[in-house]
Tab-separated table of C-alpha atoms in Angstrom:
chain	number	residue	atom	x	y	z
A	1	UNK	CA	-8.329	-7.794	-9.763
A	2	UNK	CA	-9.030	-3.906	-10.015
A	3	UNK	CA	-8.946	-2.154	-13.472
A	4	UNK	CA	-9.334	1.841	-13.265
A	5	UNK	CA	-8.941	3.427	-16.917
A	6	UNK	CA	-8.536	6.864	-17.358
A	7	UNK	CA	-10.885	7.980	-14.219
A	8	UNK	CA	-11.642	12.028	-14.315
A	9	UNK	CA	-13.787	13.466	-11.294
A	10	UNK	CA	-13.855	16.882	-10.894
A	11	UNK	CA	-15.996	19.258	-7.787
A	12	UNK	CA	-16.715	22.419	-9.448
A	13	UNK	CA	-13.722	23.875	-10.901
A	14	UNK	CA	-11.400	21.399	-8.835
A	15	UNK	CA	-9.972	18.638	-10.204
A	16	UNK	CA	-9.441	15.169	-8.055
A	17	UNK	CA	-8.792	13.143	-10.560
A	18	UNK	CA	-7.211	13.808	-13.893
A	19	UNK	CA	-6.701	10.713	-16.175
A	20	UNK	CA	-5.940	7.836	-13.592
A	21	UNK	CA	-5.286	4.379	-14.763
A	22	UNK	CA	-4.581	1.772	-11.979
A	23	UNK	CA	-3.972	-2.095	-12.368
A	24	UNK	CA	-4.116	-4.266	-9.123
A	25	UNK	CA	-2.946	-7.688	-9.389
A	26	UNK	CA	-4.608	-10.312	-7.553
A	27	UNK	CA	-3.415	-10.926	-4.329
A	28	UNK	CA	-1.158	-8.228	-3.313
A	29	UNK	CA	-0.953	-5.383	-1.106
A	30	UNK	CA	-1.048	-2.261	-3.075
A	31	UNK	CA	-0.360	1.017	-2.064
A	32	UNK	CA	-1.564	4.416	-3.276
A	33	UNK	CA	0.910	7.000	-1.786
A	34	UNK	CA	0.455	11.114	-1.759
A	35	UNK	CA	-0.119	14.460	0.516
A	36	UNK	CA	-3.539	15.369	1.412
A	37	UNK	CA	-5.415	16.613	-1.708
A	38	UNK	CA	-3.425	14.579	-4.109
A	39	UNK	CA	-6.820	12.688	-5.110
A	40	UNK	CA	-5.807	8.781	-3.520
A	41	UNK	CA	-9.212	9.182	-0.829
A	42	UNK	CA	-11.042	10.459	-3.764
A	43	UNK	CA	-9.501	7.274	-6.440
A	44	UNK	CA	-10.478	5.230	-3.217
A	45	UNK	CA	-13.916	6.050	-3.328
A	46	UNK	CA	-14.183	5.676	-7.249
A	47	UNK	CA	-12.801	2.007	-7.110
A	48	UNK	CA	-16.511	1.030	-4.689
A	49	UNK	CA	-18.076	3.427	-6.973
A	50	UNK	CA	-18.844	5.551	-3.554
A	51	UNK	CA	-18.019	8.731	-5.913
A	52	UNK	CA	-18.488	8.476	-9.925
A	53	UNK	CA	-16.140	8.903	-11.994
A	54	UNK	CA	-16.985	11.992	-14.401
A	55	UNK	CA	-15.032	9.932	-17.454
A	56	UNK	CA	-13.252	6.283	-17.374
A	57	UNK	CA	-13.992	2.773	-16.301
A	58	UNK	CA	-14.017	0.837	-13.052
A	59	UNK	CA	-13.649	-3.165	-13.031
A	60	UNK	CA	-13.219	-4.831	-10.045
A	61	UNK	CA	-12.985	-9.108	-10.374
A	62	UNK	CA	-13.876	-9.254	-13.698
A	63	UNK	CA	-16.900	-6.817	-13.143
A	64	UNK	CA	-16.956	-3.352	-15.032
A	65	UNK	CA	-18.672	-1.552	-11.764
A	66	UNK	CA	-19.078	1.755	-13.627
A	67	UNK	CA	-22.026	-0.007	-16.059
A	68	UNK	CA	-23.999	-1.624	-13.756
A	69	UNK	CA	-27.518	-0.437	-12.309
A	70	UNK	CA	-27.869	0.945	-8.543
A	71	UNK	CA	-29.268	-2.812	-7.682
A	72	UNK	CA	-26.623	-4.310	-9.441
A	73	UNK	CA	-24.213	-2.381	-8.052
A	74	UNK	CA	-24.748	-2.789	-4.311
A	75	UNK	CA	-24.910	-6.442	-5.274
A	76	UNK	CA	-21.274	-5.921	-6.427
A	77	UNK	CA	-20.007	-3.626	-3.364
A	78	UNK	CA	-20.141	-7.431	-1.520
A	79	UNK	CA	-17.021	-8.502	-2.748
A	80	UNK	CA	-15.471	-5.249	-1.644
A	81	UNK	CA	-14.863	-4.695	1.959
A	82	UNK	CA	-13.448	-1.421	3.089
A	83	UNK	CA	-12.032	-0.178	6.495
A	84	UNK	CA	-11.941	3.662	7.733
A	85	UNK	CA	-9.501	5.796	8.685
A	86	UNK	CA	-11.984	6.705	12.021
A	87	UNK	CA	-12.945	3.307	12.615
A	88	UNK	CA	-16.809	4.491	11.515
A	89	UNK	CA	-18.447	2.117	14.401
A	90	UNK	CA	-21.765	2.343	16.033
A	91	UNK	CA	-21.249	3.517	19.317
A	92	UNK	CA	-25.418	1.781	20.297
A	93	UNK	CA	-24.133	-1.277	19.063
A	94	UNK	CA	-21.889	-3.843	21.216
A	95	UNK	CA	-18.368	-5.098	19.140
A	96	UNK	CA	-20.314	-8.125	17.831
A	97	UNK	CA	-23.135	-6.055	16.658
A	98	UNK	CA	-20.955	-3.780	14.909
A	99	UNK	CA	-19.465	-6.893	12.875
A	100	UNK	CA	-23.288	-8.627	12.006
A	101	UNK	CA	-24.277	-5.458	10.758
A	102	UNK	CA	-23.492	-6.212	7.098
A	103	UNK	CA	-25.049	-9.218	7.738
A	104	UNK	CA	-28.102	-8.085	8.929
A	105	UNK	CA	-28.382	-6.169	5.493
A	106	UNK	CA	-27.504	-9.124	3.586
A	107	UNK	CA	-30.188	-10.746	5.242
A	108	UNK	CA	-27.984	-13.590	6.928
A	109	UNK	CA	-30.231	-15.821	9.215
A	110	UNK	CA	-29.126	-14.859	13.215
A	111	UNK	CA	-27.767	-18.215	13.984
A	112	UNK	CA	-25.027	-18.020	10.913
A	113	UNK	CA	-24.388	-14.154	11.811
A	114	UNK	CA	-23.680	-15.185	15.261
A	115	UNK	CA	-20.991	-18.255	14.021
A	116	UNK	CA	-19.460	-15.750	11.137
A	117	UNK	CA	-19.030	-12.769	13.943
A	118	UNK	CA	-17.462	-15.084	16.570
A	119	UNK	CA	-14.847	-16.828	13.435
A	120	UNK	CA	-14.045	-13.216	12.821
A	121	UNK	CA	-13.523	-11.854	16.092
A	122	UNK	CA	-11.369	-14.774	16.514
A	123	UNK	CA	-8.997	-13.717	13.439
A	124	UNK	CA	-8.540	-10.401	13.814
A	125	UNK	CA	-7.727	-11.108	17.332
A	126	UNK	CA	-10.687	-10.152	19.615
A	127	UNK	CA	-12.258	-13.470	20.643
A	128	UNK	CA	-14.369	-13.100	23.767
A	129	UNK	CA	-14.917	-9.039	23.347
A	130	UNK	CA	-17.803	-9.018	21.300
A	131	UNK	CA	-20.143	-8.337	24.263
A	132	UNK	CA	-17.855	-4.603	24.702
A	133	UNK	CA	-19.078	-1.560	23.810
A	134	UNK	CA	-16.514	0.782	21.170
A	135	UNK	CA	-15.826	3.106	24.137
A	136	UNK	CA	-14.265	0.169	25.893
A	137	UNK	CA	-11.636	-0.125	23.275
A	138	UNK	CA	-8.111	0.899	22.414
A	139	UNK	CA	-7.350	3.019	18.734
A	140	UNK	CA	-6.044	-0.408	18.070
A	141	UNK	CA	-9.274	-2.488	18.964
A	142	UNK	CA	-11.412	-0.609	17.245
A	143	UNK	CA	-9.721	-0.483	14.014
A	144	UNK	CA	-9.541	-4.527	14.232
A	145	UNK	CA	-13.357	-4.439	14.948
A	146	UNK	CA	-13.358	-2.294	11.641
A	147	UNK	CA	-11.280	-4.869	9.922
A	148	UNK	CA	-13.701	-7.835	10.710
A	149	UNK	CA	-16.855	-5.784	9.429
A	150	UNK	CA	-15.088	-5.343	6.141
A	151	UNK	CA	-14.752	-8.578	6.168
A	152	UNK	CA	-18.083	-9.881	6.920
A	153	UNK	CA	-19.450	-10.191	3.400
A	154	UNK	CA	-16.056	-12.853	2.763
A	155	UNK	CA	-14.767	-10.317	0.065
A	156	UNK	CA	-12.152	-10.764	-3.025
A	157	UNK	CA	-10.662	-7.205	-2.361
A	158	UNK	CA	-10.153	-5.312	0.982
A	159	UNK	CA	-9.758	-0.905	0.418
A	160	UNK	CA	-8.143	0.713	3.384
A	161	UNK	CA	-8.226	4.311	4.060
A	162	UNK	CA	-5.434	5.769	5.671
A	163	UNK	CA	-6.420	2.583	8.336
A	164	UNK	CA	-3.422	3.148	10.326
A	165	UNK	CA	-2.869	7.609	10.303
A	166	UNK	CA	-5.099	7.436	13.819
A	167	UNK	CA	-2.554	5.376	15.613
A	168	UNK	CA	0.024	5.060	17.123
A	169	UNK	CA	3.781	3.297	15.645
A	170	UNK	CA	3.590	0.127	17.500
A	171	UNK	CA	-0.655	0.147	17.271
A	172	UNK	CA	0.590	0.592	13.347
A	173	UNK	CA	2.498	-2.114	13.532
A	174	UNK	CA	0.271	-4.409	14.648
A	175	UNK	CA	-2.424	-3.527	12.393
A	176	UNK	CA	-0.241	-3.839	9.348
A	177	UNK	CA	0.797	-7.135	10.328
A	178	UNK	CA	-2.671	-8.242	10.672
A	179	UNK	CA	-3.330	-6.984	7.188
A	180	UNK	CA	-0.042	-8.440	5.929
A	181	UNK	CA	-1.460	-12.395	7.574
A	182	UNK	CA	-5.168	-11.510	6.010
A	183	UNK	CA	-3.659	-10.784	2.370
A	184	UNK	CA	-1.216	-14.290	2.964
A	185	UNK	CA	-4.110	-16.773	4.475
A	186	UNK	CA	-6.986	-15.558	3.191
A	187	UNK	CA	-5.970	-14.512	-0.314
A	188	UNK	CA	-7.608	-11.168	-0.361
A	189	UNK	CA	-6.101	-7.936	-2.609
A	190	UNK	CA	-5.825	-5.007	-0.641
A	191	UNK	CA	-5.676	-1.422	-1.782
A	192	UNK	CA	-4.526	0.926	0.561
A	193	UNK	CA	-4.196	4.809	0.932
A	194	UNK	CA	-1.794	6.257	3.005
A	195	UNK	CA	0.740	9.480	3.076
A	196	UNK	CA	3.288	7.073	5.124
A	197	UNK	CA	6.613	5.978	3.741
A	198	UNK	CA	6.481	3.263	6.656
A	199	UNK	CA	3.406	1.879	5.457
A	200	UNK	CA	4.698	1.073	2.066
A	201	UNK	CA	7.726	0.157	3.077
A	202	UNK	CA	6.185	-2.438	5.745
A	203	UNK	CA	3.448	-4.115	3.953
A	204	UNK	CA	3.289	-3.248	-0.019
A	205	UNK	CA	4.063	-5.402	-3.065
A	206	UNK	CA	3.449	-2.697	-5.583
A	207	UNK	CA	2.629	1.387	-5.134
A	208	UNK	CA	1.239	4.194	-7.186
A	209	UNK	CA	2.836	7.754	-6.204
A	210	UNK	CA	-0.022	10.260	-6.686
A	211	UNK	CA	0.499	14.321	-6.768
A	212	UNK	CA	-2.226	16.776	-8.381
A	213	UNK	CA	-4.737	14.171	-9.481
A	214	UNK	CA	-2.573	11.930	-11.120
A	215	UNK	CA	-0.401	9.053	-11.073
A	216	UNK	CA	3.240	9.815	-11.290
A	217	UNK	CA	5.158	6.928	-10.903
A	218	UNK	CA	3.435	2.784	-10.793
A	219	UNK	CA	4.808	-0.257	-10.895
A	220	UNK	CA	6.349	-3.148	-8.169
A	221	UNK	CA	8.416	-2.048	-4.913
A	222	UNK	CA	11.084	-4.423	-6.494
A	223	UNK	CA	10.737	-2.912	-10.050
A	224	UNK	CA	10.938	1.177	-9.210
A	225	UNK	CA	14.068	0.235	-7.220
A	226	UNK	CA	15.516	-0.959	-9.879
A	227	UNK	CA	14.817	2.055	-12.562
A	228	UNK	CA	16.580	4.938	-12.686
A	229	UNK	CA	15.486	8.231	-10.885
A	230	UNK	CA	12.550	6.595	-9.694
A	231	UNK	CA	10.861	9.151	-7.457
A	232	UNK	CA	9.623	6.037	-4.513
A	233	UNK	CA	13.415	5.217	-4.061
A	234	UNK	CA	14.781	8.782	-3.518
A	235	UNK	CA	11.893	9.039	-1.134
A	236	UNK	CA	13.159	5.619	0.538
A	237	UNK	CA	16.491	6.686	0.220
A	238	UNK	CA	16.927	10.537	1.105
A	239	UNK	CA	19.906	11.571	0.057
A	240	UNK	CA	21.496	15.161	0.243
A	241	UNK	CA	20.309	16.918	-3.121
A	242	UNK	CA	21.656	17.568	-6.052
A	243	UNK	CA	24.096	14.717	-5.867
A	244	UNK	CA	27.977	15.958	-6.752
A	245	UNK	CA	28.878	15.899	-10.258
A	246	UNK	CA	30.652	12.558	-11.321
A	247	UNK	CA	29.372	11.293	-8.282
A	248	UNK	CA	27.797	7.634	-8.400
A	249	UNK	CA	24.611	6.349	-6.625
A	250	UNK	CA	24.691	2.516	-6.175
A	251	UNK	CA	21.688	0.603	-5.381
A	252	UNK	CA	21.608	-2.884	-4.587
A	253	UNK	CA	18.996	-5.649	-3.384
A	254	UNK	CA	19.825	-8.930	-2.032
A	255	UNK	CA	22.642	-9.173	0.451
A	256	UNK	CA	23.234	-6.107	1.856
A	257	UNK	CA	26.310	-7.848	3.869
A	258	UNK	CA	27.820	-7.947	-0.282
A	259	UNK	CA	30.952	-5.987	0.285
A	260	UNK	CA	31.466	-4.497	-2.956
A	261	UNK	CA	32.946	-1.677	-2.453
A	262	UNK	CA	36.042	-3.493	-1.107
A	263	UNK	CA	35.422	-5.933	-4.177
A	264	UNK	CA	35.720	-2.878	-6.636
A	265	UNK	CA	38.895	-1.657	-4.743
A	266	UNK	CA	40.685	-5.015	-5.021
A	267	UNK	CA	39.492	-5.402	-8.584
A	268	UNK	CA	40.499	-2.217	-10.287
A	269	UNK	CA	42.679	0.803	-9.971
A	270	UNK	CA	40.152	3.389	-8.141
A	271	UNK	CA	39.570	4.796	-4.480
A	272	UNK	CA	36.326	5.147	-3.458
A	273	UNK	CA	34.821	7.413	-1.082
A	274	UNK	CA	31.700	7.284	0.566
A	275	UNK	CA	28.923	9.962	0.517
A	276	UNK	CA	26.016	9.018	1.855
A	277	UNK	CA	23.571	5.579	1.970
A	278	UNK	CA	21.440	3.706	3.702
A	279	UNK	CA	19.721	-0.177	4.445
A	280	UNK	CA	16.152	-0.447	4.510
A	281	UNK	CA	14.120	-3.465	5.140
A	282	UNK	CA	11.347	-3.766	2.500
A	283	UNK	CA	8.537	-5.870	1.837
A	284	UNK	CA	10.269	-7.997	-0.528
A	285	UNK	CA	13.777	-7.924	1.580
A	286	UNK	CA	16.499	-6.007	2.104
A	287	UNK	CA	17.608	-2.759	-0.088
A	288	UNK	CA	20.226	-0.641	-0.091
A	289	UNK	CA	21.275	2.742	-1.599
A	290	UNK	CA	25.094	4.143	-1.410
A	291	UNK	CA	26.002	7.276	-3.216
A	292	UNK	CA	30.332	7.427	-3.594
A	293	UNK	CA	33.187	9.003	-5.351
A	294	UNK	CA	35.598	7.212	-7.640
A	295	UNK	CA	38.987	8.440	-8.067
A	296	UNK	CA	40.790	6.720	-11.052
A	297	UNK	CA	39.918	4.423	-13.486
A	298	UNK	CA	35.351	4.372	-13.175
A	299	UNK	CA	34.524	3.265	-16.214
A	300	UNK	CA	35.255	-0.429	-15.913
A	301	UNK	CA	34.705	-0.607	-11.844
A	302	UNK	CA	31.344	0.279	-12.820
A	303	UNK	CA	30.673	-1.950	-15.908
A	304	UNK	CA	31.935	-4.589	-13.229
A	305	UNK	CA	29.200	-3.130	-10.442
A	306	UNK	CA	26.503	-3.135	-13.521
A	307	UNK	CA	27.389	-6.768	-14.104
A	308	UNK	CA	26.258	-7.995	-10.473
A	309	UNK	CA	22.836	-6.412	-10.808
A	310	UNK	CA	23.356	-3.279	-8.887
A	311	UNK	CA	21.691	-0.115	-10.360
A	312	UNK	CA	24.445	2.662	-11.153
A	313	UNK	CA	23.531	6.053	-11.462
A	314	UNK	CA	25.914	8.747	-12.647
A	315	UNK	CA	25.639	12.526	-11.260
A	316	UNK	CA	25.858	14.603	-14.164
């Protein structure tokens, strides 16, 4: 659904974006994740074409966004909604007003504005406070009123921009479990920006890890967990650093009620000793990460270990 190919922007001698390639399936919830200044707002702003690329390509549904004309192009920006991290509403305008305004520049008749605001006030939870005025609202309200704008136009892909760094956990929450029912009923792909662990954790399918302008680590929540020294788990997964010499890191998915370290103890001659680990509930399920000692024989207590599908990792 979004193609970026080796994307360079530069301001003056600063570079925001150094060779970026990004591939968004269809349909899921994609996270960009980095510190301020790693270049995610300014990738963000490349994928709408709201900043040009210096060098690479942009395709977003098919659509190569980085050859079209200007008229072409805001033609395009329709199937793109995108929500702020400051909400970015019209303090003149009432909540309802706020919403038709993309409308109004499409040039939707009034009486099909009016039945498309009301449907969308409805889903993002609001019904009955489109007469209010943004000053009337919670961090939380406002942010939904920002959510049905971006979706006025009915677009194929949804960009969020640090949506949810303005509010607070349980506002969060709520927010990310609107976007998490939006991306399940109404099909959209979202692409969202944030410097919080929580956010991926809660809501994303897939993540990029961004540092200096480029993309360091890509790829499914379900496939970095699985590959060694992947950079998103230890982040998941803090553990005390460097990790002891022969010790092992174990990290499982599935049932994290398994209880194989009592299955490796009855199985072969070894005691094991426990480090360090930790249970987190991801978007795709449970995961868990256990760093221990073996005493004894390791080598086939961890072939065993290998054999269920858990990813073993060996201090060196």
């Amino acid at each position: 659904m979004i193609q970026a190919s080796g994307l360079h922007k530069s301001y003056g001698e600063t570079v925001a974006l150094d060779g970026v390639d990004l591939h968004v399936r269809e349909g899921e919830i994609y996270g960009v994740l980095g510190r301020s200044g790693a270049g995610k707002s300014t990738l963000l702003r490349c994928v709408n074409l709201l900043e040009r690329p210096g060098r690479g390509t942009v395709t977003v549904a098919g659509q190569e966004l980085t050859a079209l004309r200007s008229g072409e192009l805001n033609h395009a920006r329709r199937r793109i909604g995108m929500i702020h991290q400051h909400f970015a509403l019209l303090s003149s305008r009432t909540v309802a007003a706020n919403v038709a305004f993309p409308l109004e520049v499409m040039g939707v008749a009034r009486a099909e504005r009016e039945r498309r605001v009301a449907e969308l006030l409805d889903l993002v939870g609001l019904g009955g406070r489109g007469g209010d005025r943004p000053h009337q609202l919670s961090g939380g309200q406002k942010q939904r009123v920002g959510i049905a704008r971006a979706l006025a136009g009915d677009p194929a892909v949804l960009l969020s921009d640090e949506a949810t760094s303005a509010l607070d956990p349980a506002t969060t929450r709520s927010i990310l479990d609107l976007l998490k029912r939006l991306n399940a009923e109404l099909g959209l792909t979202i692409l969202l920006i944030t410097h919080e662990m929580n956010v991926v954790k809660s809501v994303c399918d897939s993540v990029a890890i961004m540092a200096g302008g480029r993309i360091e680590e890509s790829g499914s929540i379900a496939g970095l967990i699985r590959t060694p020294g992947s950079r998103l788990t230890r982040e998941i997964f803090p553990l005390p650093e460097p990790a002891p010499a022969g010790s092992v890191t174990l990290t499982f998915t599935g049932d994290p009620q398994r209880p194989v370290v009592s299955e490796v103890v009855r199985e072969f001659d070894v005691e094991v000793s426990i480090l360090g680990g930790s249970i987190e509930d991801l978007a795709g399920g449970a995961v868990g990460r256990l760093r221990v000692a073996l005493t004894g024989e390791a080598a086939p207590a961890l072939a065993y270990l290998r054999e269920r599908g858990l990813l073993v990792e060996v201090a060196r």
